[in-house]
Tab-separated table of C-alpha atoms in Angstrom:
chain	number	residue	atom	x	y	z
Y	1	MET	CA	28.377	21.682	121.027
Y	2	LEU	CA	31.036	23.816	119.364
Y	3	ASN	CA	30.004	26.640	117.056
Y	4	SER	CA	33.246	28.315	116.064
Y	5	VAL	CA	36.850	27.164	116.100
Y	6	THR	CA	39.466	29.045	114.133
Y	7	LEU	CA	43.215	28.641	113.759
Y	8	ALA	CA	45.061	31.784	112.729
Y	9	GLY	CA	41.751	33.160	111.523
Y	10	ILE	CA	40.883	30.104	109.403
Y	11	SER	CA	37.820	27.974	110.143
Y	12	ILE	CA	38.601	24.520	111.504
Y	13	SER	CA	36.452	23.063	108.721
Y	14	ASP	CA	39.204	23.940	106.223
Y	15	PHE	CA	41.822	21.828	108.023
Y	16	GLN	CA	42.910	18.229	107.731
Y	17	ILE	CA	44.671	16.155	110.391
Y	18	VAL	CA	47.961	14.522	109.406
Y	19	TYR	CA	50.070	11.941	111.242
Y	20	PRO	CA	53.378	10.371	110.135
Y	21	GLU	CA	53.133	7.225	108.016
Y	22	GLN	CA	56.099	5.793	109.943
Y	23	GLY	CA	54.845	6.905	113.343
Y	24	ASN	CA	54.905	4.262	116.063
Y	25	SER	CA	54.335	6.357	119.190
Y	26	ALA	CA	50.523	6.763	119.273
Y	27	GLU	CA	50.523	9.801	116.967
Y	28	ILE	CA	47.647	8.194	115.084
Y	29	PHE	CA	45.752	7.694	118.345
Y	30	ALA	CA	45.913	11.401	119.138
Y	31	ALA	CA	44.853	12.179	115.551
Y	32	ILE	CA	41.753	9.961	115.688
Y	33	VAL	CA	40.784	11.211	119.141
Y	34	LEU	CA	40.855	14.762	117.773
Y	35	GLN	CA	38.942	13.819	114.630
Y	36	HIS	CA	36.274	12.117	116.743
Y	37	HIS	CA	36.056	15.158	119.026
Y	38	PHE	CA	35.166	17.485	116.154
Y	39	HIS	CA	32.770	14.932	114.704
Y	40	GLN	CA	30.958	14.602	118.003
Y	41	ASN	CA	30.869	18.274	118.918
Y	42	MET	CA	30.617	20.070	115.565
Y	43	GLY	CA	29.306	17.449	113.183
Y	44	LEU	CA	32.507	17.797	111.127
Y	45	ILE	CA	34.537	14.969	109.679
Y	46	LEU	CA	37.987	16.427	109.217
Y	47	PRO	CA	40.028	14.424	106.672
Y	48	THR	CA	42.570	12.441	108.687
Y	49	HIS	CA	45.392	10.493	107.076
Y	50	ASP	CA	49.122	9.891	107.081
Y	51	ASP	CA	51.684	12.139	105.423
Y	52	SER	CA	51.883	10.040	102.259
Y	53	HIS	CA	48.786	11.941	101.146
Y	54	PRO	CA	49.255	15.250	99.280
Y	55	ALA	CA	49.764	18.268	101.496
Y	56	SER	CA	47.139	20.956	101.830
Y	57	ARG	CA	47.426	24.554	102.919
Y	58	TYR	CA	45.738	24.123	106.306
Y	59	GLU	CA	46.789	21.158	108.420
Y	60	ILE	CA	46.994	19.951	111.996
Y	61	LEU	CA	50.266	18.027	112.118
Y	62	ILE	CA	50.607	15.449	114.866
Y	63	GLY	CA	54.164	14.185	115.172
Y	64	HIS	CA	57.178	14.311	112.878
Y	65	THR	CA	55.524	14.398	109.477
Y	66	ASN	CA	57.240	15.076	106.158
Y	67	ARG	CA	55.668	18.546	106.199
Y	68	GLN	CA	57.812	19.945	109.004
Y	69	ASP	CA	60.564	18.764	111.339
Y	70	PRO	CA	59.625	20.060	114.789
Y	71	VAL	CA	61.916	19.952	117.781
Y	72	ARG	CA	60.953	17.266	120.277
Y	73	GLU	CA	61.711	18.100	123.889
Y	74	LYS	CA	62.472	15.189	126.180
Y	75	GLY	CA	59.755	14.615	128.751
Y	76	ALA	CA	57.373	17.164	127.254
Y	77	TYR	CA	54.835	17.920	124.527
Y	78	SER	CA	53.984	21.137	122.731
Y	79	VAL	CA	51.223	22.569	120.533
Y	80	SER	CA	51.843	25.690	118.472
Y	81	MET	CA	50.839	27.539	115.321
Y	82	THR	CA	53.489	27.530	112.611
Y	83	GLY	CA	52.265	29.609	109.726
Y	84	GLU	CA	48.903	28.184	108.723
Y	85	ARG	CA	49.493	24.846	110.382
Y	86	LEU	CA	49.016	23.670	113.946
Y	87	GLN	CA	52.033	21.596	114.952
Y	88	VAL	CA	51.752	19.026	117.742
Y	89	VAL	CA	54.864	17.168	118.889
Y	90	ALA	CA	55.509	14.972	121.917
Y	91	ASP	CA	58.189	12.816	123.461
Y	92	GLY	CA	57.108	9.298	122.588
Y	93	PHE	CA	54.200	7.045	123.431
Y	94	PHE	CA	53.329	8.580	126.789
Y	95	GLY	CA	53.572	12.087	125.386
Y	96	TYR	CA	51.094	11.415	122.582
Y	97	GLN	CA	48.684	9.829	125.015
Y	98	GLU	CA	48.734	13.073	126.999
Y	99	VAL	CA	48.282	14.979	123.739
Y	100	ALA	CA	45.157	12.881	123.120
Y	101	THR	CA	43.818	14.135	126.454
Y	102	TYR	CA	44.914	17.746	125.987
Y	103	LEU	CA	43.602	18.463	122.473
Y	104	PRO	CA	39.900	17.833	123.246
Y	105	LYS	CA	40.278	20.154	126.224
Y	106	LEU	CA	41.940	22.811	124.072
Y	107	PHE	CA	38.965	22.678	121.738
Y	108	GLY	CA	36.428	22.047	124.462
Y	109	GLU	CA	34.692	25.350	123.767
Y	110	ASP	CA	34.577	27.955	121.010
Y	111	VAL	CA	38.123	29.163	120.545
Y	112	ALA	CA	40.204	31.290	118.193
Y	113	LEU	CA	43.907	30.423	118.298
Y	114	ASP	CA	46.115	33.306	117.196
Y	115	SER	CA	48.967	32.834	114.724
Y	116	ASP	CA	51.431	33.052	117.641
Y	117	PHE	CA	49.660	30.467	119.826
Y	118	SER	CA	52.051	28.215	121.722
Y	119	TYR	CA	51.629	25.748	124.588
Y	120	ARG	CA	54.077	23.416	126.317
Y	121	SER	CA	53.672	20.906	129.119
Y	122	ASP	CA	55.728	18.302	130.886
Y	123	ILE	CA	54.473	14.722	130.521
Y	124	HIS	CA	52.788	13.708	133.740
Y	125	LEU	CA	51.501	10.200	133.034
Y	126	PRO	CA	52.666	8.062	135.956
Y	127	ASN	CA	53.565	4.532	134.955
Y	128	VAL	CA	55.941	2.240	136.752
Y	129	MET	CA	56.507	0.376	133.471
Y	130	ALA	CA	57.625	3.377	131.417
Y	131	LYS	CA	61.167	2.165	132.070
Y	132	ARG	CA	61.902	-1.524	132.438
Y	133	ASN	CA	62.594	-2.827	135.909
Y	134	GLY	CA	64.961	-5.668	135.200
Y	135	GLU	CA	66.922	-7.331	132.436
Y	136	TYR	CA	63.935	-8.842	130.612
Y	137	ARG	CA	60.383	-7.860	129.747
Y	138	VAL	CA	57.538	-10.039	128.470
Y	139	MET	CA	54.014	-8.954	127.561
Y	140	PHE	CA	50.761	-10.709	126.637
Y	141	HIS	CA	47.654	-9.156	125.090
Y	142	ASN	CA	44.381	-10.569	123.874
Y	143	VAL	CA	43.858	-8.184	120.954
Y	144	TRP	CA	40.196	-9.181	120.505
Y	145	TYR	CA	38.352	-10.946	117.743
Y	146	HIS	CA	36.930	-7.881	115.971
Y	147	TYR	CA	33.554	-9.206	114.875
Y	148	ILE	CA	30.444	-7.060	115.181
Y	149	SER	CA	27.237	-9.026	114.677
Y	150	GLY	CA	25.697	-8.241	111.321
Y	151	LYS	CA	28.645	-6.090	110.256
Y	152	SER	CA	31.326	-8.696	109.598
Y	153	TYR	CA	34.837	-7.770	110.735
Y	154	ARG	CA	35.658	-4.242	111.806
Y	155	PHE	CA	39.211	-3.120	112.402
Y	156	GLY	CA	39.213	0.506	111.332
Y	157	VAL	CA	41.805	1.741	108.877
Y	158	HIS	CA	44.478	1.892	111.547
Y	159	ASN	CA	43.694	-0.500	114.374
Y	160	GLY	CA	46.953	-2.373	113.849
Y	161	ARG	CA	48.747	0.930	114.402
Y	162	TYR	CA	47.088	1.355	117.787
Y	163	GLU	CA	48.519	-1.996	118.860
Y	164	LEU	CA	51.906	-1.184	117.317
Y	165	SER	CA	52.110	2.009	119.389
Y	166	LEU	CA	51.377	0.048	122.537
Y	167	ILE	CA	54.029	-2.554	121.749
Y	168	MET	CA	56.673	0.008	120.813
Y	169	GLY	CA	55.800	2.145	123.847
Y	170	TYR	CA	56.684	-0.688	126.232
Y	171	HIS	CA	59.041	-2.585	123.905
Y	172	PRO	CA	59.000	-6.093	125.410
Y	173	ASP	CA	61.713	-8.577	124.504
Y	174	VAL	CA	59.047	-11.204	123.880
Y	175	PHE	CA	55.301	-10.786	123.562
Y	176	GLY	CA	52.285	-12.881	122.663
Y	177	MET	CA	48.884	-11.982	121.264
Y	178	ASN	CA	45.653	-13.945	121.615
Y	179	GLU	CA	42.660	-14.017	119.243
Y	180	PHE	CA	45.005	-13.010	116.456
Y	181	PHE	CA	42.772	-14.460	113.759
Y	182	SER	CA	43.631	-14.415	110.081
Y	183	GLU	CA	41.696	-11.162	109.753
Y	184	TRP	CA	44.282	-9.461	111.948
Y	185	ARG	CA	46.955	-10.590	109.503
Y	186	ARG	CA	45.030	-9.767	106.347
Y	187	ARG	CA	42.957	-6.713	107.209
Y	188	THR	CA	45.524	-4.789	109.202
Y	189	ASP	CA	49.144	-3.925	108.522
Y	190	LEU	CA	50.355	-4.963	111.989
Y	191	ILE	CA	52.596	-7.831	110.828
Y	192	ARG	CA	54.340	-5.578	108.306
Y	193	LEU	CA	54.679	-2.804	110.876
Y	194	LEU	CA	56.174	-5.141	113.473
Y	195	ASP	CA	58.700	-6.335	110.907
Y	196	GLU	CA	59.603	-2.768	109.959
Y	197	ASN	CA	60.074	-1.938	113.631
Y	198	GLY	CA	62.426	-4.840	114.269
Y	199	TYR	CA	60.255	-7.652	115.645
Y	200	CYS	CA	60.206	-11.253	114.375
Y	201	GLU	CA	57.494	-13.859	114.733
Y	202	ALA	CA	58.545	-17.112	116.387
Y	203	ILE	CA	57.346	-19.811	113.994
Y	204	PRO	CA	56.852	-23.280	115.502
Y	205	GLU	CA	59.157	-25.798	113.905
Y	206	GLY	CA	57.542	-27.688	111.032
Y	207	GLU	CA	54.483	-25.411	110.942
Y	208	THR	CA	53.165	-23.519	107.913
Y	209	ARG	CA	49.784	-22.584	109.376
Y	210	GLU	CA	49.000	-19.083	110.621
Y	211	MET	CA	49.159	-18.912	114.405
Y	212	TYR	CA	46.102	-17.567	116.211
Y	213	ASN	CA	48.199	-17.161	119.373
Y	214	PRO	CA	51.479	-15.913	117.907
Y	215	LEU	CA	54.691	-15.159	119.749
Y	216	PHE	CA	57.045	-12.328	118.720
Y	217	TYR	CA	60.526	-11.368	119.875
Y	218	ASP	CA	63.141	-8.644	119.486
Y	219	PRO	CA	66.163	-10.215	117.728
Y	220	LYS	CA	68.350	-7.365	118.946
Y	221	LYS	CA	67.837	-8.619	122.496
Y	222	VAL	CA	67.228	-12.363	122.308
Y	223	LYS	CA	67.925	-15.276	119.976
Y	224	LEU	CA	65.281	-17.918	119.288
Y	225	LEU	CA	66.670	-21.404	119.974
Y	226	HIS	CA	63.515	-23.500	119.682
Y	227	CYS	CA	59.812	-22.990	119.010
Y	228	ARG	CA	56.983	-25.464	119.278
Y	229	LEU	CA	53.196	-25.612	118.959
Y	230	VAL	CA	51.145	-27.098	121.790
Y	231	ASN	CA	47.917	-28.327	120.208
Y	232	TYR	CA	44.946	-28.732	122.554
Y	233	GLY	CA	42.809	-30.373	119.838
Y	234	ASP	CA	39.380	-29.486	118.493
Y	235	LEU	CA	36.472	-28.999	120.864
Y	236	ILE	CA	33.962	-31.856	120.622
Y	237	VAL	CA	30.474	-30.346	120.295
Y	238	GLY	CA	26.910	-31.583	119.956
Y	239	ASP	CA	24.225	-30.670	117.450
Y	240	ASP	CA	23.815	-27.271	119.123
Y	241	LYS	CA	27.519	-26.493	118.506
Y	242	LYS	CA	28.078	-26.490	122.262
Y	243	ALA	CA	30.319	-28.738	124.335
Y	244	ILE	CA	28.568	-31.699	125.913
Y	245	ILE	CA	28.682	-31.199	129.693
Y	246	PRO	CA	29.762	-33.360	131.455
Y	247	SER	CA	31.945	-35.598	129.350
Y	248	GLU	CA	34.999	-37.812	129.760
Y	249	ARG	CA	36.756	-35.953	126.941
Y	250	TYR	CA	36.185	-32.460	125.587
Y	251	TYR	CA	38.857	-32.275	122.876
Y	252	THR	CA	40.176	-34.403	120.053
Y	253	ASP	CA	43.839	-35.389	120.129
Y	254	ASP	CA	44.826	-32.930	117.420
Y	255	SER	CA	43.473	-30.076	115.322
Y	256	LYS	CA	43.951	-28.758	111.823
Y	257	TYR	CA	43.236	-25.278	113.169
Y	258	CYS	CA	45.362	-23.120	115.468
Y	259	TRP	CA	42.658	-21.706	117.717
Y	260	HIS	CA	43.076	-24.136	120.614
Y	261	THR	CA	46.837	-23.887	120.794
Y	262	ALA	CA	49.823	-22.435	122.595
Y	263	VAL	CA	53.139	-21.308	121.093
Y	264	ALA	CA	56.303	-21.741	123.171
Y	265	GLY	CA	59.775	-20.444	122.384
Y	266	VAL	CA	63.151	-20.925	124.055
Y	267	PHE	CA	65.267	-17.768	124.009
Y	268	GLU	CA	68.854	-16.793	124.772
Y	269	SER	CA	69.934	-13.300	125.731
Y	270	LEU	CA	72.435	-11.851	123.273
Y	271	GLU	CA	74.051	-9.864	126.082
Y	272	THR	CA	74.227	-12.340	128.960
Y	273	GLY	CA	73.720	-15.754	127.354
Y	274	GLU	CA	70.968	-16.451	129.900
Y	275	ARG	CA	68.128	-18.622	128.660
Y	276	PHE	CA	64.423	-18.735	129.378
Y	277	SER	CA	61.252	-19.918	127.670
Y	278	VAL	CA	58.039	-18.014	126.978
Y	279	CYS	CA	54.724	-19.671	126.148
Y	280	ASN	CA	51.707	-17.774	124.807
Y	281	THR	CA	48.396	-19.523	125.368
Y	282	HIS	CA	44.678	-18.932	125.095
Y	283	LEU	CA	42.549	-21.301	127.144
Y	284	GLU	CA	38.940	-22.075	126.272
Y	285	SER	CA	36.325	-19.382	126.786
Y	286	ASN	CA	32.805	-19.999	128.080
Y	287	THR	CA	31.335	-19.282	124.646
Y	288	PHE	CA	30.935	-22.929	123.649
Y	289	VAL	CA	29.324	-24.324	126.790
Y	290	PRO	CA	25.516	-24.445	127.106
Y	291	HIS	CA	24.954	-21.529	129.467
Y	292	GLN	CA	28.244	-19.673	128.980
Y	293	THR	CA	29.162	-19.919	132.650
Y	294	ALA	CA	32.560	-20.358	134.229
Y	295	ASP	CA	31.384	-23.451	136.113
Y	296	GLU	CA	30.663	-25.170	132.791
Y	297	GLY	CA	33.823	-23.870	131.123
Y	298	ASP	CA	36.153	-24.927	133.927
Y	299	PRO	CA	36.264	-28.658	132.979
Y	300	LEU	CA	37.288	-27.728	129.423
Y	301	ARG	CA	40.144	-25.548	130.612
Y	302	ALA	CA	41.142	-28.200	133.137
Y	303	GLU	CA	41.525	-30.739	130.332
Y	304	GLN	CA	43.636	-28.349	128.256
Y	305	VAL	CA	45.922	-27.633	131.188
Y	306	THR	CA	46.350	-31.190	132.461
Y	307	ARG	CA	46.488	-33.127	129.178
Y	308	LYS	CA	48.595	-30.739	127.105
Y	309	LEU	CA	49.933	-27.556	128.715
Y	310	ILE	CA	51.544	-28.889	131.889
Y	311	PRO	CA	53.287	-31.874	130.218
Y	312	ALA	CA	54.602	-29.687	127.389
Y	313	MET	CA	55.999	-27.080	129.767
Y	314	LYS	CA	57.639	-29.714	131.939
Y	315	GLU	CA	59.280	-31.173	128.844
Y	316	ILE	CA	60.723	-27.778	127.884
Y	317	VAL	CA	62.093	-27.254	131.401
Y	318	GLU	CA	63.742	-30.664	131.423
Y	319	THR	CA	65.051	-30.564	127.845
Y	320	TYR	CA	66.490	-27.047	127.846
Y	321	ASP	CA	67.097	-26.474	131.587
Y	322	VAL	CA	65.195	-23.193	131.524
Y	323	PRO	CA	62.359	-21.592	133.453
Y	324	VAL	CA	59.143	-21.297	131.428
Y	325	ILE	CA	56.884	-18.247	131.587
Y	326	VAL	CA	53.298	-19.004	130.501
Y	327	GLY	CA	51.115	-16.006	129.776
Y	328	GLY	CA	47.954	-15.116	127.950
Y	329	ASP	CA	44.184	-15.179	128.245
Y	330	TYR	CA	43.475	-18.058	130.625
Y	331	ASN	CA	39.721	-17.281	130.691
Y	332	SER	CA	40.104	-18.149	134.343
Y	333	VAL	CA	40.371	-16.010	137.425
Y	334	VAL	CA	43.151	-17.009	139.777
Y	335	SER	CA	40.779	-18.764	142.200
Y	336	ARG	CA	39.392	-21.195	139.587
Y	337	ILE	CA	40.471	-24.634	138.483
Y	338	ALA	CA	42.835	-23.803	135.591
Y	339	CYS	CA	45.058	-21.733	137.845
Y	340	LYS	CA	44.668	-24.112	140.768
Y	341	LEU	CA	45.921	-26.967	138.600
Y	342	LEU	CA	48.983	-24.948	137.631
Y	343	TYR	CA	49.703	-24.205	141.288
Y	344	GLU	CA	49.377	-27.909	142.119
Y	345	ALA	CA	51.802	-28.794	139.287
Y	346	GLY	CA	54.490	-26.527	140.742
Y	347	PHE	CA	53.838	-23.360	138.741
Y	348	ASP	CA	54.081	-19.939	140.390
Y	349	ASN	CA	51.850	-16.971	139.720
Y	350	THR	CA	54.456	-14.323	138.863
Y	351	ARG	CA	52.162	-11.660	140.246
Y	352	ASP	CA	52.441	-13.345	143.653
Y	353	LEU	CA	56.244	-13.227	143.337
Y	354	ALA	CA	56.560	-9.676	142.031
Y	355	ASP	CA	58.024	-6.973	144.252
Y	356	VAL	CA	55.687	-4.397	142.691
Y	357	LYS	CA	52.232	-5.035	141.237
Y	358	ASN	CA	49.063	-3.084	140.545
Y	359	PRO	CA	45.507	-4.141	141.492
Y	360	THR	CA	43.922	-3.611	138.041
Y	361	CYS	CA	41.615	-6.141	136.406
Y	362	SER	CA	42.710	-7.236	132.932
Y	363	CYS	CA	39.267	-7.155	131.271
Y	364	HIS	CA	36.712	-4.438	130.587
Y	365	GLY	CA	34.140	-3.317	128.003
Y	366	PHE	CA	34.470	-3.559	124.229
Y	367	PRO	CA	35.878	-0.706	122.105
Y	368	VAL	CA	33.400	1.649	120.465
Y	369	TYR	CA	33.401	1.643	116.657
Y	370	SER	CA	32.342	4.581	114.448
Y	371	ASP	CA	31.014	3.691	110.991
Y	372	GLU	CA	31.351	7.321	109.906
Y	373	LEU	CA	35.045	7.494	110.771
Y	374	ASP	CA	35.854	3.808	110.170
Y	375	ALA	CA	37.701	3.900	113.465
Y	376	TYR	CA	37.520	2.756	117.042
Y	377	VAL	CA	36.830	5.967	118.889
Y	378	GLY	CA	36.253	5.004	122.502
Y	379	GLY	CA	36.839	2.450	125.169
Y	380	THR	CA	36.396	1.761	128.841
Y	381	HIS	CA	38.893	1.389	131.641
Y	382	SER	CA	39.085	-1.532	134.016
Y	383	CYS	CA	37.061	-0.857	137.141
Y	384	ASN	CA	37.586	-4.101	139.061
Y	385	GLY	CA	40.472	-5.642	140.949
Y	386	TYR	CA	42.962	-8.332	140.004
Y	387	GLU	CA	40.786	-11.064	141.501
Y	388	LEU	CA	38.540	-10.760	138.396
Y	389	SER	CA	41.418	-10.813	135.892
Y	390	ILE	CA	41.380	-13.662	133.387
Y	391	ASP	CA	44.764	-12.825	131.816
Y	392	GLN	CA	47.630	-14.348	133.781
Y	393	ILE	CA	51.391	-14.926	133.765
Y	394	PHE	CA	52.484	-18.116	135.525
Y	395	ALA	CA	55.947	-19.673	135.540
Y	396	LEU	CA	57.343	-23.171	135.894
Y	397	ASP	CA	60.710	-22.575	137.512
Y	398	PRO	CA	61.879	-25.518	139.648
Y	399	ALA	CA	65.339	-23.992	140.181
Y	400	LYS	CA	63.773	-20.660	141.259
Y	401	ARG	CA	65.889	-18.611	138.847
Y	402	ILE	CA	63.276	-15.989	137.965
Y	403	LYS	CA	63.279	-12.812	140.031
Y	404	ALA	CA	59.918	-11.149	139.327
Y	405	ASN	CA	60.460	-7.422	139.762
Y	406	VAL	CA	57.260	-5.805	138.493
Y	407	TYR	CA	53.961	-7.283	137.316
Y	408	HIS	CA	51.662	-4.758	135.710
Y	409	THR	CA	48.266	-4.767	134.032
Y	410	LEU	CA	48.425	-1.954	131.473
Y	411	ASP	CA	45.375	0.286	131.390
Y	412	ASP	CA	46.553	3.130	129.137
Y	413	ASP	CA	43.795	5.056	127.352
Y	414	ILE	CA	44.748	3.532	124.002
Y	415	VAL	CA	44.143	0.013	125.347
Y	416	GLY	CA	40.400	0.601	125.507
Y	417	TYR	CA	40.378	1.425	121.785
Y	418	ILE	CA	42.074	-1.873	120.858
Y	419	SER	CA	40.464	-4.631	122.882
Y	420	ASP	CA	38.327	-5.630	125.836
Y	421	HIS	CA	41.514	-6.949	127.451
Y	422	CYS	CA	44.438	-5.113	128.996
Y	423	PRO	CA	47.956	-6.368	128.348
Y	424	VAL	CA	49.755	-8.001	131.255
Y	425	LEU	CA	53.467	-7.321	131.525
Y	426	LEU	CA	56.307	-8.751	133.596
Y	427	ASP	CA	59.782	-7.321	134.175
Y	428	PHE	CA	62.196	-9.875	135.586
Y	429	THR	CA	65.812	-10.848	136.011
Y	430	ILE	CA	67.413	-14.283	136.151
Y	431	LYS	CA	69.240	-15.041	139.360
Y	432	LYS	CA	72.888	-16.001	139.087
């Protein structure tokens, strides 16, 4: 426990933590990590908010707020006293993640920072995906259905900003999100923030419903030529609300909902004119089978893949003469039937093709929510290998035009605060 922390002779209890309202580089993540640290170790809840709130005399400023305009050094971060404020500034997403590690260490014991305190460090986070390794980048992330039993939906006041920081840190050309229920749209500001930061949602033609597995793209890099919805249908359940196992059919032909769906877009590069398709899908989980086992869930996923996904992807390939990249939460490890069926239909696992890949599993424990702070304040890292991943990126590419350069499962600290899934990311080029 901490007993005494002072900044320029002022007790930490007199300070508030401020991050920029327009920040998109994990400034808010570092702010909440610091707030949680003092709450855990001193029993203090320091007011923490963006810079649209009125200024106070004593503040910890994280990022480029409207209070001060600090100098950002490329490849580094710094922490220093400026008058009666502690100023923290870093070079982008990776810098603020290191800040989130450094600040709890700085205040790991009783400390009195003098008015001339100053610290600087290079950013050391190693990540092969910090810079793209090819012409194009796609990313898929199951952002988690934030329901806590007995507590309704819990997002925290800023959970959409966590995800925004992750997206802007890696800046894919196209990305998909799974379990993006209406609550994500209505209880967070992520859609507005994505729009303000230059991303557009790919809306399936003729659709007015909200997509639960939406696809987004950067219109400065690619143009959307076509977008369609692949509807797996509604799950047929018995009186116990579970699928009837076994059965000749597990799904209806269509659905008025968008849960059992995939969204596929055809894109053209503004720079090269090259075309490719990206499909974002979420295959059935084991939640709605009697014993919630993969053996019971496999026939459901097999029906989705064979009846709807494979035919739709083949149609896109034939109609538009493009390779199709299919990513998302398959709820299937690579050795099980859903992936086996894709292999048999001529799909490639882009991880198999990639020159560089990491061994990280895409799933882990749930984020930790704090009622007192109305924030997600902790998460776990993946501790297993790829063989237990259920998030995949496959491709249907008969002409073998995709050159998979790097396949990476992202396990940044901030990921554990967002979801029980890691994003999967692919950098690729298209062969001439």
